[in-house]
Structure formats: structure tokens, C-alpha cells
JSON list of C-alpha atoms in Angstrom, two decimals:
[
{"chain": "A", "resi": 6, "resn": "SER", "atom": "CA", "xyz": [-6.82, 92.03, 31.76]},
{"chain": "A", "resi": 7, "resn": "TYR", "atom": "CA", "xyz": [-4.36, 95.15, 32.69]},
{"chain": "A", "resi": 8, "resn": "GLU", "atom": "CA", "xyz": [-5.48, 98.40, 30.91]},
{"chain": "A", "resi": 9, "resn": "VAL", "atom": "CA", "xyz": [-3.42, 101.44, 30.22]},
{"chain": "A", "resi": 10, "resn": "THR", "atom": "CA", "xyz": [-4.89, 104.69, 29.43]},
{"chain": "A", "resi": 11, "resn": "GLN", "atom": "CA", "xyz": [-3.50, 107.67, 27.59]},
{"chain": "A", "resi": 12, "resn": "ALA", "atom": "CA", "xyz": [-4.73, 110.82, 26.48]},
{"chain": "A", "resi": 13, "resn": "LEU", "atom": "CA", "xyz": [-6.15, 111.16, 22.95]},
{"chain": "A", "resi": 14, "resn": "SER", "atom": "CA", "xyz": [-4.00, 114.29, 22.12]},
{"chain": "A", "resi": 15, "resn": "VAL", "atom": "CA", "xyz": [-1.28, 116.98, 23.76]},
{"chain": "A", "resi": 16, "resn": "SER", "atom": "CA", "xyz": [-0.36, 119.87, 22.50]},
{"chain": "A", "resi": 17, "resn": "VAL", "atom": "CA", "xyz": [2.73, 121.78, 23.70]},
{"chain": "A", "resi": 18, "resn": "ALA", "atom": "CA", "xyz": [4.07, 125.14, 22.22]},
{"chain": "A", "resi": 19, "resn": "LEU", "atom": "CA", "xyz": [7.55, 125.05, 20.77]},
{"chain": "A", "resi": 20, "resn": "GLY", "atom": "CA", "xyz": [10.33, 124.87, 22.65]},
{"chain": "A", "resi": 21, "resn": "GLN", "atom": "CA", "xyz": [8.13, 124.22, 25.72]},
{"chain": "A", "resi": 22, "resn": "THR", "atom": "CA", "xyz": [7.90, 120.73, 27.92]},
{"chain": "A", "resi": 23, "resn": "ALA", "atom": "CA", "xyz": [5.70, 118.22, 26.61]},
{"chain": "A", "resi": 24, "resn": "ARG", "atom": "CA", "xyz": [4.65, 115.50, 29.01]},
{"chain": "A", "resi": 25, "resn": "ILE", "atom": "CA", "xyz": [2.21, 112.32, 28.12]},
{"chain": "A", "resi": 26, "resn": "THR", "atom": "CA", "xyz": [1.20, 109.97, 30.54]},
{"chain": "A", "resi": 27, "resn": "CYS", "atom": "CA", "xyz": [0.25, 106.12, 30.62]},
{"chain": "A", "resi": 28, "resn": "GLY", "atom": "CA", "xyz": [-1.65, 105.36, 33.52]},
{"chain": "A", "resi": 29, "resn": "GLY", "atom": "CA", "xyz": [-2.71, 101.90, 34.94]},
{"chain": "A", "resi": 30, "resn": "ASN", "atom": "CA", "xyz": [-2.92, 100.44, 38.31]},
{"chain": "A", "resi": 31, "resn": "ASN", "atom": "CA", "xyz": [0.30, 100.46, 40.19]},
{"chain": "A", "resi": 32, "resn": "ILE", "atom": "CA", "xyz": [1.92, 100.73, 36.58]},
{"chain": "A", "resi": 33, "resn": "GLY", "atom": "CA", "xyz": [5.20, 101.89, 39.05]},
{"chain": "A", "resi": 34, "resn": "THR", "atom": "CA", "xyz": [5.83, 98.40, 39.94]},
{"chain": "A", "resi": 35, "resn": "LYS", "atom": "CA", "xyz": [5.89, 97.41, 36.17]},
{"chain": "A", "resi": 36, "resn": "ASN", "atom": "CA", "xyz": [8.30, 97.90, 33.33]},
{"chain": "A", "resi": 37, "resn": "VAL", "atom": "CA", "xyz": [7.27, 100.35, 30.57]},
{"chain": "A", "resi": 38, "resn": "HIS", "atom": "CA", "xyz": [8.45, 101.24, 26.79]},
{"chain": "A", "resi": 39, "resn": "TRP", "atom": "CA", "xyz": [7.40, 104.37, 25.09]},
{"chain": "A", "resi": 40, "resn": "TYR", "atom": "CA", "xyz": [7.63, 104.47, 21.09]},
{"chain": "A", "resi": 41, "resn": "GLN", "atom": "CA", "xyz": [7.34, 107.39, 18.67]},
{"chain": "A", "resi": 42, "resn": "GLN", "atom": "CA", "xyz": [5.58, 106.66, 15.49]},
{"chain": "A", "resi": 43, "resn": "LYS", "atom": "CA", "xyz": [5.28, 109.46, 12.42]},
{"chain": "A", "resi": 44, "resn": "PRO", "atom": "CA", "xyz": [2.53, 109.17, 9.82]},
{"chain": "A", "resi": 45, "resn": "GLY", "atom": "CA", "xyz": [3.69, 106.39, 7.33]},
{"chain": "A", "resi": 46, "resn": "GLN", "atom": "CA", "xyz": [6.53, 104.81, 9.20]},
{"chain": "A", "resi": 47, "resn": "ALA", "atom": "CA", "xyz": [6.88, 101.98, 12.03]},
{"chain": "A", "resi": 48, "resn": "PRO", "atom": "CA", "xyz": [7.01, 102.71, 15.73]},
{"chain": "A", "resi": 49, "resn": "VAL", "atom": "CA", "xyz": [10.40, 103.44, 17.06]},
{"chain": "A", "resi": 50, "resn": "LEU", "atom": "CA", "xyz": [11.81, 102.98, 20.43]},
{"chain": "A", "resi": 51, "resn": "VAL", "atom": "CA", "xyz": [12.67, 106.20, 22.66]},
{"chain": "A", "resi": 52, "resn": "ILE", "atom": "CA", "xyz": [12.30, 104.76, 26.09]},
{"chain": "A", "resi": 53, "resn": "TYR", "atom": "CA", "xyz": [12.63, 101.24, 27.79]},
{"chain": "A", "resi": 54, "resn": "ARG", "atom": "CA", "xyz": [12.26, 100.03, 31.08]},
{"chain": "A", "resi": 55, "resn": "ASP", "atom": "CA", "xyz": [10.75, 103.51, 32.44]},
{"chain": "A", "resi": 56, "resn": "SER", "atom": "CA", "xyz": [13.68, 105.78, 31.88]},
{"chain": "A", "resi": 57, "resn": "PHE", "atom": "CA", "xyz": [16.40, 104.45, 29.66]},
{"chain": "A", "resi": 58, "resn": "ARG", "atom": "CA", "xyz": [16.97, 106.06, 25.71]},
{"chain": "A", "resi": 59, "resn": "PRO", "atom": "CA", "xyz": [18.15, 103.75, 23.26]},
{"chain": "A", "resi": 60, "resn": "SER", "atom": "CA", "xyz": [21.05, 104.97, 21.24]},
{"chain": "A", "resi": 61, "resn": "GLY", "atom": "CA", "xyz": [20.31, 107.74, 18.77]},
{"chain": "A", "resi": 62, "resn": "ILE", "atom": "CA", "xyz": [17.66, 109.34, 21.14]},
{"chain": "A", "resi": 63, "resn": "PRO", "atom": "CA", "xyz": [18.05, 112.74, 22.36]},
{"chain": "A", "resi": 64, "resn": "ASP", "atom": "CA", "xyz": [18.29, 113.58, 26.21]},
{"chain": "A", "resi": 65, "resn": "ARG", "atom": "CA", "xyz": [15.47, 116.02, 25.27]},
{"chain": "A", "resi": 66, "resn": "ILE", "atom": "CA", "xyz": [13.49, 112.64, 26.08]},
{"chain": "A", "resi": 67, "resn": "SER", "atom": "CA", "xyz": [12.78, 111.11, 29.01]},
{"chain": "A", "resi": 68, "resn": "GLY", "atom": "CA", "xyz": [10.55, 108.65, 30.95]},
{"chain": "A", "resi": 69, "resn": "SER", "atom": "CA", "xyz": [9.50, 108.35, 34.56]},
{"chain": "A", "resi": 70, "resn": "ASN", "atom": "CA", "xyz": [7.44, 105.57, 36.36]},
{"chain": "A", "resi": 71, "resn": "SER", "atom": "CA", "xyz": [5.92, 105.99, 39.79]},
{"chain": "A", "resi": 72, "resn": "GLY", "atom": "CA", "xyz": [2.47, 105.17, 41.24]},
{"chain": "A", "resi": 73, "resn": "ASN", "atom": "CA", "xyz": [-0.38, 104.80, 38.93]},
{"chain": "A", "resi": 74, "resn": "THR", "atom": "CA", "xyz": [1.16, 107.00, 36.06]},
{"chain": "A", "resi": 75, "resn": "ALA", "atom": "CA", "xyz": [4.14, 106.66, 33.60]},
{"chain": "A", "resi": 76, "resn": "THR", "atom": "CA", "xyz": [5.29, 109.74, 32.04]},
{"chain": "A", "resi": 77, "resn": "LEU", "atom": "CA", "xyz": [7.16, 110.67, 28.82]},
{"chain": "A", "resi": 78, "resn": "THR", "atom": "CA", "xyz": [8.75, 113.95, 28.97]},
{"chain": "A", "resi": 79, "resn": "ILE", "atom": "CA", "xyz": [9.62, 115.78, 25.88]},
{"chain": "A", "resi": 80, "resn": "SER", "atom": "CA", "xyz": [11.90, 119.25, 26.44]},
{"chain": "A", "resi": 81, "resn": "ARG", "atom": "CA", "xyz": [12.76, 121.85, 24.28]},
{"chain": "A", "resi": 82, "resn": "ALA", "atom": "CA", "xyz": [9.50, 120.33, 22.07]},
{"chain": "A", "resi": 83, "resn": "GLN", "atom": "CA", "xyz": [10.46, 120.81, 17.93]},
{"chain": "A", "resi": 84, "resn": "VAL", "atom": "CA", "xyz": [8.33, 120.03, 15.23]},
{"chain": "A", "resi": 85, "resn": "ALA", "atom": "CA", "xyz": [9.82, 116.98, 14.40]},
{"chain": "A", "resi": 86, "resn": "ASP", "atom": "CA", "xyz": [8.67, 115.41, 17.95]},
{"chain": "A", "resi": 87, "resn": "GLU", "atom": "CA", "xyz": [5.07, 115.76, 16.41]},
{"chain": "A", "resi": 88, "resn": "ALA", "atom": "CA", "xyz": [3.78, 111.88, 16.33]},
{"chain": "A", "resi": 89, "resn": "ASP", "atom": "CA", "xyz": [1.97, 109.61, 17.97]},
{"chain": "A", "resi": 90, "resn": "TYR", "atom": "CA", "xyz": [3.56, 108.13, 21.07]},
{"chain": "A", "resi": 91, "resn": "TYR", "atom": "CA", "xyz": [2.51, 104.60, 22.81]},
{"chain": "A", "resi": 92, "resn": "CYS", "atom": "CA", "xyz": [3.29, 103.25, 25.82]},
{"chain": "A", "resi": 93, "resn": "GLN", "atom": "CA", "xyz": [3.65, 99.46, 26.52]},
{"chain": "A", "resi": 94, "resn": "VAL", "atom": "CA", "xyz": [3.91, 97.32, 29.58]},
{"chain": "A", "resi": 95, "resn": "TRP", "atom": "CA", "xyz": [3.66, 93.49, 30.59]},
{"chain": "A", "resi": 96, "resn": "ASP", "atom": "CA", "xyz": [0.45, 92.39, 31.86]},
{"chain": "A", "resi": 97, "resn": "THR", "atom": "CA", "xyz": [1.16, 88.16, 33.39]},
{"chain": "A", "resi": 98, "resn": "SER", "atom": "CA", "xyz": [1.70, 86.75, 29.79]},
{"chain": "A", "resi": 99, "resn": "PHE", "atom": "CA", "xyz": [1.30, 89.38, 26.76]},
{"chain": "A", "resi": 100, "resn": "TRP", "atom": "CA", "xyz": [2.18, 92.86, 26.06]},
{"chain": "A", "resi": 101, "resn": "VAL", "atom": "CA", "xyz": [-0.35, 95.67, 26.16]},
{"chain": "A", "resi": 102, "resn": "PHE", "atom": "CA", "xyz": [-0.16, 98.95, 23.94]},
{"chain": "A", "resi": 103, "resn": "GLY", "atom": "CA", "xyz": [-1.77, 102.06, 25.41]},
{"chain": "A", "resi": 104, "resn": "GLY", "atom": "CA", "xyz": [-4.25, 103.73, 22.92]},
{"chain": "A", "resi": 105, "resn": "GLY", "atom": "CA", "xyz": [-1.89, 106.67, 21.88]},
{"chain": "A", "resi": 106, "resn": "THR", "atom": "CA", "xyz": [-1.20, 109.94, 22.34]},
{"chain": "A", "resi": 107, "resn": "ASN", "atom": "CA", "xyz": [-0.86, 112.51, 19.44]},
{"chain": "A", "resi": 108, "resn": "LEU", "atom": "CA", "xyz": [1.48, 114.94, 19.85]},
{"chain": "A", "resi": 109, "resn": "ALA", "atom": "CA", "xyz": [0.83, 118.50, 18.26]},
{"chain": "A", "resi": 110, "resn": "VAL", "atom": "CA", "xyz": [4.06, 121.10, 18.66]},
{"chain": "A", "resi": 111, "resn": "LEU", "atom": "CA", "xyz": [2.31, 124.73, 18.34]},
{"chain": "B", "resi": 9, "resn": "GLN", "atom": "CA", "xyz": [22.59, 95.79, 12.44]},
{"chain": "B", "resi": 10, "resn": "VAL", "atom": "CA", "xyz": [19.51, 93.64, 12.27]},
{"chain": "B", "resi": 11, "resn": "GLN", "atom": "CA", "xyz": [16.83, 94.45, 9.76]},
{"chain": "B", "resi": 12, "resn": "LEU", "atom": "CA", "xyz": [13.29, 92.91, 9.51]},
{"chain": "B", "resi": 13, "resn": "GLN", "atom": "CA", "xyz": [11.27, 92.60, 6.59]},
{"chain": "B", "resi": 14, "resn": "GLU", "atom": "CA", "xyz": [7.36, 91.46, 6.21]},
{"chain": "B", "resi": 15, "resn": "SER", "atom": "CA", "xyz": [6.16, 89.59, 3.32]},
{"chain": "B", "resi": 16, "resn": "GLY", "atom": "CA", "xyz": [2.91, 87.82, 2.28]},
{"chain": "B", "resi": 17, "resn": "PRO", "atom": "CA", "xyz": [-0.37, 88.67, 0.61]},
{"chain": "B", "resi": 18, "resn": "ARG", "atom": "CA", "xyz": [-2.38, 91.82, 0.35]},
{"chain": "B", "resi": 19, "resn": "LEU", "atom": "CA", "xyz": [-5.50, 91.09, 0.20]},
{"chain": "B", "resi": 20, "resn": "VAL", "atom": "CA", "xyz": [-7.37, 87.86, 1.65]},
{"chain": "B", "resi": 21, "resn": "LYS", "atom": "CA", "xyz": [-10.93, 87.06, 1.40]},
{"chain": "B", "resi": 22, "resn": "PRO", "atom": "CA", "xyz": [-13.67, 87.11, 4.74]},
{"chain": "B", "resi": 23, "resn": "SER", "atom": "CA", "xyz": [-13.21, 83.41, 6.58]},
{"chain": "B", "resi": 24, "resn": "GLY", "atom": "CA", "xyz": [-9.52, 83.07, 4.88]},
{"chain": "B", "resi": 25, "resn": "THR", "atom": "CA", "xyz": [-6.31, 82.50, 6.74]},
{"chain": "B", "resi": 26, "resn": "LEU", "atom": "CA", "xyz": [-3.61, 84.70, 6.45]},
{"chain": "B", "resi": 27, "resn": "SER", "atom": "CA", "xyz": [0.11, 83.97, 6.70]},
{"chain": "B", "resi": 28, "resn": "LEU", "atom": "CA", "xyz": [2.89, 86.34, 6.84]},
{"chain": "B", "resi": 29, "resn": "THR", "atom": "CA", "xyz": [6.69, 85.46, 7.12]},
{"chain": "B", "resi": 30, "resn": "CYS", "atom": "CA", "xyz": [9.14, 87.89, 8.61]},
{"chain": "B", "resi": 31, "resn": "ASP", "atom": "CA", "xyz": [12.80, 87.47, 7.17]},
{"chain": "B", "resi": 32, "resn": "VAL", "atom": "CA", "xyz": [15.56, 88.36, 9.66]},
{"chain": "B", "resi": 33, "resn": "SER", "atom": "CA", "xyz": [18.83, 89.70, 8.12]},
{"chain": "B", "resi": 34, "resn": "GLY", "atom": "CA", "xyz": [21.65, 90.86, 10.01]},
{"chain": "B", "resi": 35, "resn": "GLY", "atom": "CA", "xyz": [21.31, 88.20, 12.92]},
{"chain": "B", "resi": 36, "resn": "SER", "atom": "CA", "xyz": [20.53, 85.11, 14.15]},
{"chain": "B", "resi": 37, "resn": "ILE", "atom": "CA", "xyz": [16.87, 84.47, 14.82]},
{"chain": "B", "resi": 38, "resn": "SER", "atom": "CA", "xyz": [18.40, 82.34, 17.61]},
{"chain": "B", "resi": 39, "resn": "ASN", "atom": "CA", "xyz": [19.61, 84.53, 19.60]},
{"chain": "B", "resi": 40, "resn": "ASN", "atom": "CA", "xyz": [18.37, 85.50, 23.26]},
{"chain": "B", "resi": 41, "resn": "ASN", "atom": "CA", "xyz": [15.40, 88.16, 21.56]},
{"chain": "B", "resi": 42, "resn": "TRP", "atom": "CA", "xyz": [11.20, 87.31, 21.51]},
{"chain": "B", "resi": 43, "resn": "TRP", "atom": "CA", "xyz": [10.21, 87.97, 18.01]},
{"chain": "B", "resi": 44, "resn": "ASN", "atom": "CA", "xyz": [7.05, 89.60, 17.63]},
{"chain": "B", "resi": 45, "resn": "TRP", "atom": "CA", "xyz": [4.09, 90.80, 15.74]},
{"chain": "B", "resi": 46, "resn": "VAL", "atom": "CA", "xyz": [2.13, 93.69, 16.09]},
{"chain": "B", "resi": 47, "resn": "ARG", "atom": "CA", "xyz": [-0.74, 94.98, 14.03]},
{"chain": "B", "resi": 48, "resn": "GLN", "atom": "CA", "xyz": [-2.10, 98.56, 13.60]},
{"chain": "B", "resi": 49, "resn": "PRO", "atom": "CA", "xyz": [-5.61, 98.88, 11.98]},
{"chain": "B", "resi": 50, "resn": "PRO", "atom": "CA", "xyz": [-6.05, 102.16, 9.52]},
{"chain": "B", "resi": 51, "resn": "GLY", "atom": "CA", "xyz": [-5.91, 105.32, 11.85]},
{"chain": "B", "resi": 52, "resn": "LYS", "atom": "CA", "xyz": [-6.18, 103.10, 15.08]},
{"chain": "B", "resi": 53, "resn": "GLY", "atom": "CA", "xyz": [-3.45, 102.28, 17.36]},
{"chain": "B", "resi": 54, "resn": "LEU", "atom": "CA", "xyz": [-1.12, 99.46, 17.82]},
{"chain": "B", "resi": 55, "resn": "GLU", "atom": "CA", "xyz": [-2.30, 95.81, 18.86]},
{"chain": "B", "resi": 56, "resn": "TRP", "atom": "CA", "xyz": [0.33, 93.19, 20.03]},
{"chain": "B", "resi": 57, "resn": "VAL", "atom": "CA", "xyz": [-0.47, 89.81, 18.22]},
{"chain": "B", "resi": 58, "resn": "GLY", "atom": "CA", "xyz": [1.91, 87.74, 19.83]},
{"chain": "B", "resi": 59, "resn": "ASP", "atom": "CA", "xyz": [5.81, 86.74, 20.26]},
{"chain": "B", "resi": 60, "resn": "ILE", "atom": "CA", "xyz": [8.08, 83.70, 19.71]},
{"chain": "B", "resi": 61, "resn": "PHE", "atom": "CA", "xyz": [11.59, 82.71, 21.21]},
{"chain": "B", "resi": 62, "resn": "HIS", "atom": "CA", "xyz": [13.97, 80.86, 19.57]},
{"chain": "B", "resi": 63, "resn": "THR", "atom": "CA", "xyz": [12.95, 77.68, 21.80]},
{"chain": "B", "resi": 64, "resn": "GLY", "atom": "CA", "xyz": [9.71, 77.54, 20.26]},
{"chain": "B", "resi": 65, "resn": "SER", "atom": "CA", "xyz": [7.78, 79.27, 23.57]},
{"chain": "B", "resi": 66, "resn": "THR", "atom": "CA", "xyz": [5.27, 81.62, 22.69]},
{"chain": "B", "resi": 67, "resn": "HIS", "atom": "CA", "xyz": [2.90, 84.30, 23.98]},
{"chain": "B", "resi": 68, "resn": "TYR", "atom": "CA", "xyz": [-0.30, 85.42, 22.70]},
{"chain": "B", "resi": 69, "resn": "ASN", "atom": "CA", "xyz": [-2.80, 88.27, 22.62]},
{"chain": "B", "resi": 70, "resn": "PRO", "atom": "CA", "xyz": [-5.88, 86.56, 24.55]},
{"chain": "B", "resi": 71, "resn": "SER", "atom": "CA", "xyz": [-8.38, 88.40, 22.28]},
{"chain": "B", "resi": 72, "resn": "LEU", "atom": "CA", "xyz": [-6.45, 86.43, 19.19]},
{"chain": "B", "resi": 73, "resn": "LYS", "atom": "CA", "xyz": [-5.46, 83.43, 20.71]},
{"chain": "B", "resi": 74, "resn": "SER", "atom": "CA", "xyz": [-7.62, 81.20, 19.43]},
{"chain": "B", "resi": 75, "resn": "ARG", "atom": "CA", "xyz": [-6.90, 81.92, 15.91]},
{"chain": "B", "resi": 76, "resn": "VAL", "atom": "CA", "xyz": [-3.20, 83.10, 15.85]},
{"chain": "B", "resi": 77, "resn": "THR", "atom": "CA", "xyz": [-0.32, 80.72, 15.75]},
{"chain": "B", "resi": 78, "resn": "ILE", "atom": "CA", "xyz": [3.53, 81.90, 15.40]},
{"chain": "B", "resi": 79, "resn": "SER", "atom": "CA", "xyz": [6.17, 79.74, 14.11]},
{"chain": "B", "resi": 80, "resn": "LEU", "atom": "CA", "xyz": [9.80, 80.42, 13.37]},
{"chain": "B", "resi": 81, "resn": "ASP", "atom": "CA", "xyz": [12.10, 78.54, 10.64]},
{"chain": "B", "resi": 82, "resn": "LYS", "atom": "CA", "xyz": [16.01, 78.57, 11.93]},
{"chain": "B", "resi": 83, "resn": "SER", "atom": "CA", "xyz": [17.22, 77.19, 8.58]},
{"chain": "B", "resi": 84, "resn": "LYS", "atom": "CA", "xyz": [15.49, 80.50, 6.84]},
{"chain": "B", "resi": 85, "resn": "ASN", "atom": "CA", "xyz": [16.18, 82.85, 9.82]},
{"chain": "B", "resi": 86, "resn": "GLN", "atom": "CA", "xyz": [12.69, 83.82, 9.71]},
{"chain": "B", "resi": 87, "resn": "PHE", "atom": "CA", "xyz": [9.44, 83.97, 12.04]},
{"chain": "B", "resi": 88, "resn": "SER", "atom": "CA", "xyz": [5.75, 83.70, 10.53]},
{"chain": "B", "resi": 89, "resn": "VAL", "atom": "CA", "xyz": [2.18, 84.47, 11.77]},
{"chain": "B", "resi": 90, "resn": "ARG", "atom": "CA", "xyz": [-1.07, 82.48, 10.84]},
{"chain": "B", "resi": 91, "resn": "LEU", "atom": "CA", "xyz": [-3.86, 83.98, 11.75]},
{"chain": "B", "resi": 92, "resn": "THR", "atom": "CA", "xyz": [-7.34, 82.16, 10.57]},
{"chain": "B", "resi": 93, "resn": "SER", "atom": "CA", "xyz": [-11.03, 83.06, 10.28]},
{"chain": "B", "resi": 94, "resn": "LEU", "atom": "CA", "xyz": [-10.45, 86.85, 9.04]},
{"chain": "B", "resi": 95, "resn": "THR", "atom": "CA", "xyz": [-12.76, 89.01, 9.14]},
{"chain": "B", "resi": 96, "resn": "ALA", "atom": "CA", "xyz": [-12.41, 92.74, 8.57]},
{"chain": "B", "resi": 97, "resn": "ALA", "atom": "CA", "xyz": [-11.96, 93.27, 11.58]},
{"chain": "B", "resi": 98, "resn": "ASP", "atom": "CA", "xyz": [-8.37, 91.73, 10.88]},
{"chain": "B", "resi": 99, "resn": "THR", "atom": "CA", "xyz": [-7.69, 94.40, 8.00]},
{"chain": "B", "resi": 100, "resn": "ALA", "atom": "CA", "xyz": [-4.47, 96.21, 9.46]},
{"chain": "B", "resi": 101, "resn": "LEU", "atom": "CA", "xyz": [-0.94, 96.81, 8.69]},
{"chain": "B", "resi": 102, "resn": "TYR", "atom": "CA", "xyz": [0.93, 94.08, 10.36]},
{"chain": "B", "resi": 103, "resn": "PHE", "atom": "CA", "xyz": [4.90, 94.68, 11.60]},
{"chain": "B", "resi": 104, "resn": "CYS", "atom": "CA", "xyz": [7.33, 92.15, 12.75]},
{"chain": "B", "resi": 105, "resn": "ALA", "atom": "CA", "xyz": [9.46, 93.42, 15.22]},
{"chain": "B", "resi": 106, "resn": "ARG", "atom": "CA", "xyz": [12.48, 92.09, 17.84]},
{"chain": "B", "resi": 107, "resn": "GLY", "atom": "CA", "xyz": [11.90, 92.51, 21.64]},
{"chain": "B", "resi": 108, "resn": "SER", "atom": "CA", "xyz": [15.24, 93.14, 23.52]},
{"chain": "B", "resi": 109, "resn": "GLU", "atom": "CA", "xyz": [16.11, 91.83, 26.79]},
{"chain": "B", "resi": 110, "resn": "ALA", "atom": "CA", "xyz": [14.11, 94.34, 28.33]},
{"chain": "B", "resi": 111, "resn": "GLY", "atom": "CA", "xyz": [11.20, 93.33, 26.08]},
{"chain": "B", "resi": 112, "resn": "ALA", "atom": "CA", "xyz": [10.91, 96.75, 24.28]},
{"chain": "B", "resi": 113, "resn": "LEU", "atom": "CA", "xyz": [10.64, 96.33, 20.76]},
{"chain": "B", "resi": 114, "resn": "ASP", "atom": "CA", "xyz": [14.17, 97.78, 19.40]},
{"chain": "B", "resi": 115, "resn": "VAL", "atom": "CA", "xyz": [14.11, 96.95, 15.92]},
{"chain": "B", "resi": 116, "resn": "TRP", "atom": "CA", "xyz": [10.88, 96.73, 13.54]},
{"chain": "B", "resi": 117, "resn": "GLY", "atom": "CA", "xyz": [9.90, 95.96, 10.23]},
{"chain": "B", "resi": 118, "resn": "ARG", "atom": "CA", "xyz": [8.32, 98.58, 7.78]},
{"chain": "B", "resi": 119, "resn": "GLY", "atom": "CA", "xyz": [5.01, 96.64, 7.96]},
{"chain": "B", "resi": 120, "resn": "THR", "atom": "CA", "xyz": [2.85, 95.15, 5.39]},
{"chain": "B", "resi": 121, "resn": "LEU", "atom": "CA", "xyz": [-0.65, 95.94, 4.74]},
{"chain": "B", "resi": 122, "resn": "LEU", "atom": "CA", "xyz": [-3.49, 93.28, 4.91]},
{"chain": "B", "resi": 123, "resn": "ILE", "atom": "CA", "xyz": [-6.73, 93.70, 3.44]},
{"chain": "B", "resi": 124, "resn": "VAL", "atom": "CA", "xyz": [-9.68, 91.75, 4.28]},
{"chain": "B", "resi": 125, "resn": "SER", "atom": "CA", "xyz": [-12.27, 91.89, 1.33]}
]
């Protein structure tokens, strides 16, 4: 089955840019969705189809996907961005989630 | 605005069967959406369980396929998941979610905690 890998944790200084990656074989040929999950809450879709933002998601959050890596970029990071982030990819007949990355804003 | 609400037992014995229901409000389950179940063991990441379309077509996580069944009831505007042969490893927060045209899960329920003990 298709495997996607995410770093366990990423840290970023307040106001700087955080990049969270999702690695997979030729993931650039697939649609990648990204979710933000804060403690005790359901996940929230923040990016779909690699780079599209649902309504209500700030343009500080963006996505890209090429080659073997999909990237979620959070610019001007805020304390409110601290959360777990998950990527999601379709593998032939089922969805696969990455293991999740915890973002800490220092 | 579509809202989802999970319901079901909180505690089930090992080897037992789980049945959870997701009530869909603010929209029809017969729309062109896939209706999903996702679970999250305590302190761990998300695991996709499966989905169903209003035609009855389903997809399942291969790791659960032999034990899981997802169904829907159009008359009640709800869909359900049934998981058999439960073990402690099935202890998790179970979410229902709506799949958009792109497949992204754009609406989620709050989740319901299932404990197998």
C-alpha cells in the first residue's frame, strides 16, 4: 500500500514561516489534502487538492505538491497555528493519512 | 450548513461489535458526497475507516476490511459503521465526516469515544 511520511514535529519562531511536508513516492501525481487538528477538537480541512483553501482559511496557509513531496506552508506563524497537521492521499481504492506533524510556535 | 453528529455506545466488551450512527442535518445524504468514518486512538494519529456513497458503493481500509461494514439509511438521513471482533486496539475517538467532490473531508462531527474493555 501507499505510504506517506510526515515529521513528528516542526517548530517555528513566532511570525516566521513553517513548512510541513508529506513525503510519498510520486506524491506530486496525486491530490493531497491537509487538516489541522487542535487538542480536543475535530480536524479542520485547511488545504484541498494540493493548494486550494476552503472558505475561511487565511491566505497565510498555502500548499504545494511536486515530485515526492507535498508541502503545507504557514506564513507569519501565530500561536493559534499550534496544532497537529495531517496530510491525506488517495491510494487506488482507499484514503491514507500521514502520521501527523505537531507544529510548535516558539 | 451541513452538520454531523455521531452516536453510539461508549463502552463495548472485547470480541463484541461496535455500531455507530452519524446523523446528517442541514443537507441530504443523497447528495454527491462520500460519507466517511475516521478514527483516532488516544494520543495517536488519524486512521481512515471507510466511506459510502448514496448509491451504496463503499470503500474500506484494507486493514479493517474483514471486520467493517458501512451502511446508510436515506429515510433517516444517516449512515452507520459496524465493526466486529473488537479488541483494545479499536479503542478510539470515532469521527464521521463528509467527503467533498475532491474527496477532502470538509465537514466533521465532533467525534464519539469508544472504549473496548
